Every structure is written in C-alpha cells, then in structure tokens.
C-alpha cells in the first residue's frame, strides 16, 4: 500500500479539480513524465527480442478482458505499445495525470476514473457497459494494493456481467530491476529477451465462478 503521506498528497485533488493556478505546472509535469515513459517503453520494445505464444486464443472474437499481475504493468507497456478500441480504469488522483496521458500515447480510447475508495464500483459498471459495446480492457486483478499474486474477484464479476471472456497474460523477462513497494514492479532493461503467453479465454458465468477463479489464478502463475 502507498505511504500514507503520498496517499494524502495524491488525494488533495482529482485530475479534473486541479486549481487553475496549478494547471500549467501540472500539465508540464504530466506530459514530461508521460513522454519519458513512452520513449523508454519504445526503447525496450525495439531493442528486445519478444516471443509470443498462445496467439491463437485471440482469434475467436474482437474484444477481451486481459489480465496481468500488477508487478508486470511496466513490462506490459514495453510489449504492447498500440491499443485499438480499449477502455481503461485509472485512479483519479491528480498525481496520476502522467499515466492518463501515457495511455493516450499508446492509443487507449477511453479512460474512466475510478479506484478502490474513489467511485470504483461506479467505474467498474461503466467498464462493463463499454465491454458490451465491443471495447477491450486490461486489469491487474491483485491491485490496487495487493496482496501480490492474489486474484481479486472483481474481474470475475465484470466478465460475468459483460459476457466478455478473460485472457490471462503471463510474462517472462531475462533482465529487469525491481522497484520498492507492495507489488515490486519489474522494470525491464533494453536489449532484453521477453516471452509473452496468452491463456485460453475463460468465460465467467454464475455457475462457474469458483472454477474460473482457480483457472485464472493458475494461468497467471506466480513470478519467480
């Protein structure tokens, strides 16, 4: 969980309530960091050997709920730099603006503000409606605060309500360093070897909630 001081500072403003006096500095900070993240992701992407498996599982339909462990979010963006018809749910805190801009850089069409304690249920309902309209999304089901590698059931309910199946994405990366924090985010280095595996889609129904939970948890695995 984030440090209480950072959490308090994060919640001073929402991205849409930043005072006019602070907006120029806020936008400069956000765009600068977003551009840096994009350039670094592109560097890793274009200098690394990326191997994919399980791509045949993507051929059945046009939209899915993709899920990854929170630790792999930086690696995810180094692998997938283009997103067609995607909707994402993001924390509305003003210090997260750089991530919202970065998502635009990689092609995410819609961003819905919400997180645990910040209209998360309402945001999840909006995501479900977007999924019904044909959008895809990506969720880290052990977020936002862990425990790591433990599946939260929200993703199951979103799949059941929307009728959109879940595909787990498992990563393996040769060279990386870890950040401090509950999820120990793995930052891949350039000139790397990365393996990406897509699981078979899991369609969640009221009858198979327990089995779907076990299968998705198993497909995501526990990183070494």
PDB file of C-alpha atoms in Angstrom:
ATOM      1  CA  UNK A   1       0.000   0.000   0.000  1.00  0.00           C
ATOM      2  CA  UNK A   2       1.307   3.526  -0.783  1.00  0.00           C
ATOM      3  CA  UNK A   3       2.921   5.528   2.006  1.00  0.00           C
ATOM      4  CA  UNK A   4       0.224   7.465   3.944  1.00  0.00           C
ATOM      5  CA  UNK A   5       1.896  10.803   3.155  1.00  0.00           C
ATOM      6  CA  UNK A   6       1.869  10.072  -0.580  1.00  0.00           C
ATOM      7  CA  UNK A   7      -1.706   8.802  -0.361  1.00  0.00           C
ATOM      8  CA  UNK A   8      -2.820  12.022   1.331  1.00  0.00           C
ATOM      9  CA  UNK A   9      -0.988  14.163  -1.227  1.00  0.00           C
ATOM     10  CA  UNK A  10      -2.439  12.126  -4.089  1.00  0.00           C
ATOM     11  CA  UNK A  11      -5.964  12.746  -2.851  1.00  0.00           C
ATOM     12  CA  UNK A  12      -5.691  16.530  -2.461  1.00  0.00           C
ATOM     13  CA  UNK A  13      -7.174  16.996  -5.938  1.00  0.00           C
ATOM     14  CA  UNK A  14      -8.727  14.942  -8.671  1.00  0.00           C
ATOM     15  CA  UNK A  15      -7.335  15.384 -12.174  1.00  0.00           C
ATOM     16  CA  UNK A  16     -10.445  17.393 -13.035  1.00  0.00           C
ATOM     17  CA  UNK A  17     -10.349  19.651  -9.943  1.00  0.00           C
ATOM     18  CA  UNK A  18      -6.770  20.967 -10.063  1.00  0.00           C
ATOM     19  CA  UNK A  19      -6.859  24.751  -9.405  1.00  0.00           C
ATOM     20  CA  UNK A  20      -6.330  26.947 -12.467  1.00  0.00           C
ATOM     21  CA  UNK A  21      -3.161  28.413 -10.959  1.00  0.00           C
ATOM     22  CA  UNK A  22      -1.546  24.968 -10.771  1.00  0.00           C
ATOM     23  CA  UNK A  23      -2.719  23.618 -14.120  1.00  0.00           C
ATOM     24  CA  UNK A  24       0.203  24.787 -16.296  1.00  0.00           C
ATOM     25  CA  UNK A  25       2.746  23.217 -13.930  1.00  0.00           C
ATOM     26  CA  UNK A  26       0.560  20.140 -13.535  1.00  0.00           C
ATOM     27  CA  UNK A  27       0.318  19.635 -17.291  1.00  0.00           C
ATOM     28  CA  UNK A  28       4.048  20.250 -17.792  1.00  0.00           C
ATOM     29  CA  UNK A  29       4.912  17.669 -15.134  1.00  0.00           C
ATOM     30  CA  UNK A  30       2.428  15.140 -16.509  1.00  0.00           C
ATOM     31  CA  UNK A  31       3.410  15.467 -20.183  1.00  0.00           C
ATOM     32  CA  UNK A  32       7.132  15.365 -19.361  1.00  0.00           C
ATOM     33  CA  UNK A  33       6.858  12.135 -17.396  1.00  0.00           C
ATOM     34  CA  UNK A  34       4.433  10.579 -19.906  1.00  0.00           C
ATOM     35  CA  UNK A  35       6.821  11.332 -22.761  1.00  0.00           C
ATOM     36  CA  UNK A  36       9.723   9.855 -20.803  1.00  0.00           C
ATOM     37  CA  UNK A  37       7.742   6.683 -20.111  1.00  0.00           C
ATOM     38  CA  UNK A  38       6.773   6.383 -23.762  1.00  0.00           C
ATOM     39  CA  UNK A  39      10.346   6.842 -25.011  1.00  0.00           C
ATOM     40  CA  UNK A  40      11.701   4.281 -22.540  1.00  0.00           C
ATOM     41  CA  UNK A  41       8.962   1.770 -23.403  1.00  0.00           C
ATOM     42  CA  UNK A  42       9.722   2.201 -27.106  1.00  0.00           C
ATOM     43  CA  UNK A  43      13.452   1.728 -26.451  1.00  0.00           C
ATOM     44  CA  UNK A  44      12.856  -1.566 -24.645  1.00  0.00           C
ATOM     45  CA  UNK A  45      10.326  -2.694 -27.250  1.00  0.00           C
ATOM     46  CA  UNK A  46      12.519  -2.050 -30.272  1.00  0.00           C
ATOM     47  CA  UNK A  47      15.770  -3.397 -28.804  1.00  0.00           C
ATOM     48  CA  UNK A  48      14.379  -6.591 -27.275  1.00  0.00           C
ATOM     49  CA  UNK A  49      13.537  -9.989 -28.684  1.00  0.00           C
ATOM     50  CA  UNK A  50       9.876 -10.629 -27.891  1.00  0.00           C
ATOM     51  CA  UNK A  51       8.420 -14.110 -28.342  1.00  0.00           C
ATOM     52  CA  UNK A  52       4.665 -14.733 -28.243  1.00  0.00           C
ATOM     53  CA  UNK A  53       2.735 -17.936 -27.641  1.00  0.00           C
ATOM     54  CA  UNK A  54      -0.973 -18.642 -27.434  1.00  0.00           C
ATOM     55  CA  UNK A  55      -1.919 -16.035 -30.045  1.00  0.00           C
ATOM     56  CA  UNK A  56      -4.427 -18.480 -31.494  1.00  0.00           C
ATOM     57  CA  UNK A  57      -6.583 -17.785 -28.427  1.00  0.00           C
ATOM     58  CA  UNK A  58      -7.167 -14.224 -29.675  1.00  0.00           C
ATOM     59  CA  UNK A  59      -8.913 -15.293 -32.868  1.00  0.00           C
ATOM     60  CA  UNK A  60     -12.347 -16.171 -31.502  1.00  0.00           C
ATOM     61  CA  UNK A  61     -13.695 -12.629 -31.048  1.00  0.00           C
ATOM     62  CA  UNK A  62     -12.681  -8.968 -31.222  1.00  0.00           C
ATOM     63  CA  UNK A  63     -12.677  -7.970 -27.543  1.00  0.00           C
ATOM     64  CA  UNK A  64     -11.463  -9.457 -24.283  1.00  0.00           C
ATOM     65  CA  UNK A  65     -10.706  -8.651 -20.664  1.00  0.00           C
ATOM     66  CA  UNK A  66      -6.945  -9.080 -20.438  1.00  0.00           C
ATOM     67  CA  UNK A  67      -5.406  -9.536 -17.006  1.00  0.00           C
ATOM     68  CA  UNK A  68      -1.848  -9.259 -15.719  1.00  0.00           C
ATOM     69  CA  UNK A  69      -0.249  -9.123 -12.296  1.00  0.00           C
ATOM     70  CA  UNK A  70       0.418  -5.604 -11.037  1.00  0.00           C
ATOM     71  CA  UNK A  71       4.176  -6.205 -10.970  1.00  0.00           C
ATOM     72  CA  UNK A  72       4.191  -6.553 -14.761  1.00  0.00           C
ATOM     73  CA  UNK A  73       2.476  -3.277 -15.694  1.00  0.00           C
ATOM     74  CA  UNK A  74       5.730  -1.561 -16.834  1.00  0.00           C
ATOM     75  CA  UNK A  75       6.685  -4.643 -18.854  1.00  0.00           C
ATOM     76  CA  UNK A  76       3.206  -4.818 -20.375  1.00  0.00           C
ATOM     77  CA  UNK A  77       3.626  -1.373 -21.922  1.00  0.00           C
ATOM     78  CA  UNK A  78       7.069  -2.249 -23.266  1.00  0.00           C
ATOM     79  CA  UNK A  79       5.476  -5.151 -25.143  1.00  0.00           C
ATOM     80  CA  UNK A  80       2.098  -3.702 -26.148  1.00  0.00           C
ATOM     81  CA  UNK A  81       2.522  -0.159 -27.442  1.00  0.00           C
ATOM     82  CA  UNK A  82      -0.633   0.030 -29.561  1.00  0.00           C
ATOM     83  CA  UNK A  83      -4.187  -0.400 -28.289  1.00  0.00           C
ATOM     84  CA  UNK A  84      -7.182  -0.495 -30.612  1.00  0.00           C
ATOM     85  CA  UNK A  85     -10.629   0.113 -29.112  1.00  0.00           C
ATOM     86  CA  UNK A  86      -9.522  -0.102 -25.468  1.00  0.00           C
ATOM     87  CA  UNK A  87     -11.078   1.349 -22.318  1.00  0.00           C
ATOM     88  CA  UNK A  88      -9.097   1.555 -19.058  1.00  0.00           C
ATOM     89  CA  UNK A  89      -9.980   2.356 -15.471  1.00  0.00           C
ATOM     90  CA  UNK A  90      -7.473   4.617 -13.708  1.00  0.00           C
ATOM     91  CA  UNK A  91      -7.092   6.328 -10.327  1.00  0.00           C
ATOM     92  CA  UNK A  92      -8.488   9.895 -10.500  1.00  0.00           C
ATOM     93  CA  UNK A  93      -5.772  11.412  -8.288  1.00  0.00           C
ATOM     94  CA  UNK A  94      -4.046  14.460  -9.742  1.00  0.00           C
ATOM     95  CA  UNK A  95      -0.579  12.900  -9.459  1.00  0.00           C
ATOM     96  CA  UNK A  96      -1.691  10.135 -11.829  1.00  0.00           C
ATOM     97  CA  UNK A  97      -2.178  12.534 -14.741  1.00  0.00           C
ATOM     98  CA  UNK A  98       1.040  11.376 -16.418  1.00  0.00           C
ATOM     99  CA  UNK A  99      -0.377   7.842 -16.650  1.00  0.00           C
ATOM    100  CA  UNK A 100      -3.591   9.116 -18.198  1.00  0.00           C
ATOM    101  CA  UNK A 101      -1.581  10.977 -20.848  1.00  0.00           C
ATOM    102  CA  UNK A 102       0.672   7.970 -21.410  1.00  0.00           C
ATOM    103  CA  UNK A 103      -2.383   5.800 -22.056  1.00  0.00           C
ATOM    104  CA  UNK A 104      -3.438   8.254 -24.758  1.00  0.00           C
ATOM    105  CA  UNK A 105       0.041   7.989 -26.283  1.00  0.00           C
ATOM    106  CA  UNK A 106      -0.391   4.216 -26.664  1.00  0.00           C
ATOM    107  CA  UNK A 107      -3.842   4.503 -28.204  1.00  0.00           C
ATOM    108  CA  UNK A 108      -6.284   3.868 -25.343  1.00  0.00           C
ATOM    109  CA  UNK A 109      -9.533   5.493 -26.495  1.00  0.00           C
ATOM    110  CA  UNK A 110     -11.414   5.870 -23.216  1.00  0.00           C
ATOM    111  CA  UNK A 111     -10.232   6.402 -19.654  1.00  0.00           C
ATOM    112  CA  UNK A 112     -12.726   6.008 -16.817  1.00  0.00           C
ATOM    113  CA  UNK A 113     -11.739   7.464 -13.467  1.00  0.00           C
ATOM    114  CA  UNK A 114     -12.213   5.166 -10.515  1.00  0.00           C
ATOM    115  CA  UNK A 115     -10.358   3.043  -7.983  1.00  0.00           C
ATOM    116  CA  UNK A 116     -10.885   1.445  -4.587  1.00  0.00           C
ATOM    117  CA  UNK A 117     -12.348   4.182  -2.401  1.00  0.00           C
ATOM    118  CA  UNK A 118     -12.775   6.515  -5.377  1.00  0.00           C
ATOM    119  CA  UNK A 119     -16.054   5.563  -7.089  1.00  0.00           C
ATOM    120  CA  UNK A 120     -14.551   2.213  -8.017  1.00  0.00           C
ATOM    121  CA  UNK A 121     -17.877   0.385  -8.227  1.00  0.00           C
ATOM    122  CA  UNK A 122     -19.390   3.034 -10.499  1.00  0.00           C
ATOM    123  CA  UNK A 123     -16.291   2.974 -12.708  1.00  0.00           C
ATOM    124  CA  UNK A 124     -16.446  -0.820 -12.943  1.00  0.00           C
ATOM    125  CA  UNK A 125     -20.078  -0.566 -14.063  1.00  0.00           C
ATOM    126  CA  UNK A 126     -19.005   1.865 -16.802  1.00  0.00           C
ATOM    127  CA  UNK A 127     -16.283  -0.538 -17.913  1.00  0.00           C
ATOM    128  CA  UNK A 128     -18.869  -3.313 -18.152  1.00  0.00           C
ATOM    129  CA  UNK A 129     -21.044  -1.159 -20.411  1.00  0.00           C
ATOM    130  CA  UNK A 130     -18.033  -0.381 -22.616  1.00  0.00           C
ATOM    131  CA  UNK A 131     -17.198  -4.081 -22.823  1.00  0.00           C
ATOM    132  CA  UNK A 132     -20.732  -4.757 -24.024  1.00  0.00           C
ATOM    133  CA  UNK A 133     -20.110  -2.172 -26.762  1.00  0.00           C
ATOM    134  CA  UNK A 134     -17.055  -4.060 -28.031  1.00  0.00           C
ATOM    135  CA  UNK A 135     -14.199  -2.443 -26.128  1.00  0.00           C
ATOM    136  CA  UNK A 136     -11.363  -4.441 -24.585  1.00  0.00           C
ATOM    137  CA  UNK A 137      -9.705  -3.626 -21.279  1.00  0.00           C
ATOM    138  CA  UNK A 138      -6.673  -4.644 -19.220  1.00  0.00           C
ATOM    139  CA  UNK A 139      -6.912  -5.230 -15.474  1.00  0.00           C
ATOM    140  CA  UNK A 140      -4.379  -6.018 -12.761  1.00  0.00           C
ATOM    141  CA  UNK A 141      -6.573  -8.178 -10.503  1.00  0.00           C
ATOM    142  CA  UNK A 142      -4.231  -8.068  -7.496  1.00  0.00           C
ATOM    143  CA  UNK A 143      -4.354  -4.253  -7.423  1.00  0.00           C
ATOM    144  CA  UNK A 144      -4.531  -1.606  -6.372  1.00  0.00           C
ATOM    145  CA  UNK A 145      -2.899  -2.504  -3.044  1.00  0.00           C
ATOM    146  CA  UNK A 146      -2.385  -6.267  -3.052  1.00  0.00           C
ATOM    147  CA  UNK A 147      -1.686  -8.717  -1.667  1.00  0.00           C
ATOM    148  CA  UNK A 148       0.502  -9.547  -4.682  1.00  0.00           C
ATOM    149  CA  UNK A 149      -0.370 -12.500  -6.922  1.00  0.00           C
ATOM    150  CA  UNK A 150      -3.764 -12.999  -5.291  1.00  0.00           C
ATOM    151  CA  UNK A 151      -6.736 -12.677  -7.622  1.00  0.00           C
ATOM    152  CA  UNK A 152      -9.478 -10.285  -6.539  1.00  0.00           C
ATOM    153  CA  UNK A 153     -12.938 -11.309  -7.675  1.00  0.00           C
ATOM    154  CA  UNK A 154     -13.930  -8.038  -9.342  1.00  0.00           C
ATOM    155  CA  UNK A 155     -12.625  -9.235 -12.695  1.00  0.00           C
ATOM    156  CA  UNK A 156     -14.876 -12.307 -12.482  1.00  0.00           C
ATOM    157  CA  UNK A 157     -17.975 -10.195 -11.931  1.00  0.00           C
ATOM    158  CA  UNK A 158     -17.059  -7.881 -14.816  1.00  0.00           C
ATOM    159  CA  UNK A 159     -16.706 -10.858 -17.147  1.00  0.00           C
ATOM    160  CA  UNK A 160     -19.978 -12.382 -15.943  1.00  0.00           C
ATOM    161  CA  UNK A 161     -21.916  -9.126 -16.288  1.00  0.00           C
ATOM    162  CA  UNK A 162     -20.488  -8.184 -19.684  1.00  0.00           C
ATOM    163  CA  UNK A 163     -20.327 -11.608 -21.303  1.00  0.00           C
ATOM    164  CA  UNK A 164     -16.701 -10.910 -22.310  1.00  0.00           C
ATOM    165  CA  UNK A 165     -14.140 -13.648 -21.546  1.00  0.00           C
ATOM    166  CA  UNK A 166     -10.902 -13.210 -19.595  1.00  0.00           C
ATOM    167  CA  UNK A 167      -7.489 -13.888 -21.132  1.00  0.00           C
ATOM    168  CA  UNK A 168      -4.530 -14.021 -18.758  1.00  0.00           C
ATOM    169  CA  UNK A 169      -1.152 -12.769 -19.973  1.00  0.00           C
ATOM    170  CA  UNK A 170       1.937 -14.344 -18.439  1.00  0.00           C
ATOM    171  CA  UNK A 171       5.362 -12.730 -18.860  1.00  0.00           C
ATOM    172  CA  UNK A 172       8.936 -13.894 -18.575  1.00  0.00           C
ATOM    173  CA  UNK A 173      11.778 -11.365 -18.817  1.00  0.00           C
ATOM    174  CA  UNK A 174      15.504 -12.016 -18.657  1.00  0.00           C
ATOM    175  CA  UNK A 175      16.810  -8.680 -17.371  1.00  0.00           C
ATOM    176  CA  UNK A 176      14.995  -6.283 -15.060  1.00  0.00           C
ATOM    177  CA  UNK A 177      15.208  -4.448 -11.778  1.00  0.00           C
ATOM    178  CA  UNK A 178      12.535  -4.203  -9.094  1.00  0.00           C
ATOM    179  CA  UNK A 179      11.057  -1.114  -7.528  1.00  0.00           C
ATOM    180  CA  UNK A 180      10.172  -0.912  -3.867  1.00  0.00           C
ATOM    181  CA  UNK A 181       6.518  -1.233  -2.987  1.00  0.00           C
ATOM    182  CA  UNK A 182       3.949  -3.900  -2.324  1.00  0.00           C
ATOM    183  CA  UNK A 183       3.964  -5.144  -5.940  1.00  0.00           C
ATOM    184  CA  UNK A 184       7.739  -4.866  -6.573  1.00  0.00           C
ATOM    185  CA  UNK A 185       7.186  -3.591 -10.111  1.00  0.00           C
ATOM    186  CA  UNK A 186       9.611  -5.136 -12.590  1.00  0.00           C
ATOM    187  CA  UNK A 187      11.254  -2.608 -14.891  1.00  0.00           C
ATOM    188  CA  UNK A 188      12.662  -4.334 -17.980  1.00  0.00           C
ATOM    189  CA  UNK A 189      16.011  -3.228 -19.354  1.00  0.00           C
ATOM    190  CA  UNK A 190      16.745  -2.553 -23.041  1.00  0.00           C
ATOM    191  CA  UNK A 191      18.272  -5.286 -25.228  1.00  0.00           C
ATOM    192  CA  UNK A 192      16.242  -7.906 -23.430  1.00  0.00           C
ATOM    193  CA  UNK A 193      14.626 -11.268 -24.011  1.00  0.00           C
ATOM    194  CA  UNK A 194      10.896 -11.266 -23.258  1.00  0.00           C
ATOM    195  CA  UNK A 195       8.370 -14.083 -23.507  1.00  0.00           C
ATOM    196  CA  UNK A 196       4.622 -13.476 -23.583  1.00  0.00           C
ATOM    197  CA  UNK A 197       1.991 -16.191 -23.224  1.00  0.00           C
ATOM    198  CA  UNK A 198      -1.751 -15.747 -23.771  1.00  0.00           C
ATOM    199  CA  UNK A 199      -4.016 -18.185 -21.939  1.00  0.00           C
ATOM    200  CA  UNK A 200      -7.150 -19.716 -23.353  1.00  0.00           C
ATOM    201  CA  UNK A 201     -10.151 -17.428 -22.776  1.00  0.00           C
ATOM    202  CA  UNK A 202     -12.239 -18.049 -19.678  1.00  0.00           C
ATOM    203  CA  UNK A 203     -15.907 -17.107 -19.916  1.00  0.00           C
ATOM    204  CA  UNK A 204     -17.237 -16.476 -16.427  1.00  0.00           C
ATOM    205  CA  UNK A 205     -20.836 -17.450 -15.674  1.00  0.00           C
ATOM    206  CA  UNK A 206     -22.845 -17.611 -12.433  1.00  0.00           C
ATOM    207  CA  UNK A 207     -22.348 -21.388 -12.484  1.00  0.00           C
ATOM    208  CA  UNK A 208     -18.546 -21.499 -12.822  1.00  0.00           C
ATOM    209  CA  UNK A 209     -17.303 -18.657 -10.589  1.00  0.00           C
ATOM    210  CA  UNK A 210     -15.182 -20.935  -8.406  1.00  0.00           C
ATOM    211  CA  UNK A 211     -13.699 -22.875 -11.316  1.00  0.00           C
ATOM    212  CA  UNK A 212     -12.994 -19.665 -13.255  1.00  0.00           C
ATOM    213  CA  UNK A 213     -11.235 -18.147 -10.241  1.00  0.00           C
ATOM    214  CA  UNK A 214      -8.981 -21.184  -9.887  1.00  0.00           C
ATOM    215  CA  UNK A 215      -8.195 -21.324 -13.595  1.00  0.00           C
ATOM    216  CA  UNK A 216      -7.311 -17.622 -13.952  1.00  0.00           C
ATOM    217  CA  UNK A 217      -5.188 -17.700 -10.791  1.00  0.00           C
ATOM    218  CA  UNK A 218      -3.328 -20.719 -12.192  1.00  0.00           C
ATOM    219  CA  UNK A 219      -2.859 -19.188 -15.652  1.00  0.00           C
ATOM    220  CA  UNK A 220      -1.340 -16.011 -14.214  1.00  0.00           C
ATOM    221  CA  UNK A 221       1.080 -18.073 -12.139  1.00  0.00           C
ATOM    222  CA  UNK A 222       3.484 -16.771  -9.502  1.00  0.00           C
ATOM    223  CA  UNK A 223       6.522 -14.961 -10.945  1.00  0.00           C
ATOM    224  CA  UNK A 224       9.912 -16.225  -9.857  1.00  0.00           C
TER     225      UNK A 224
END
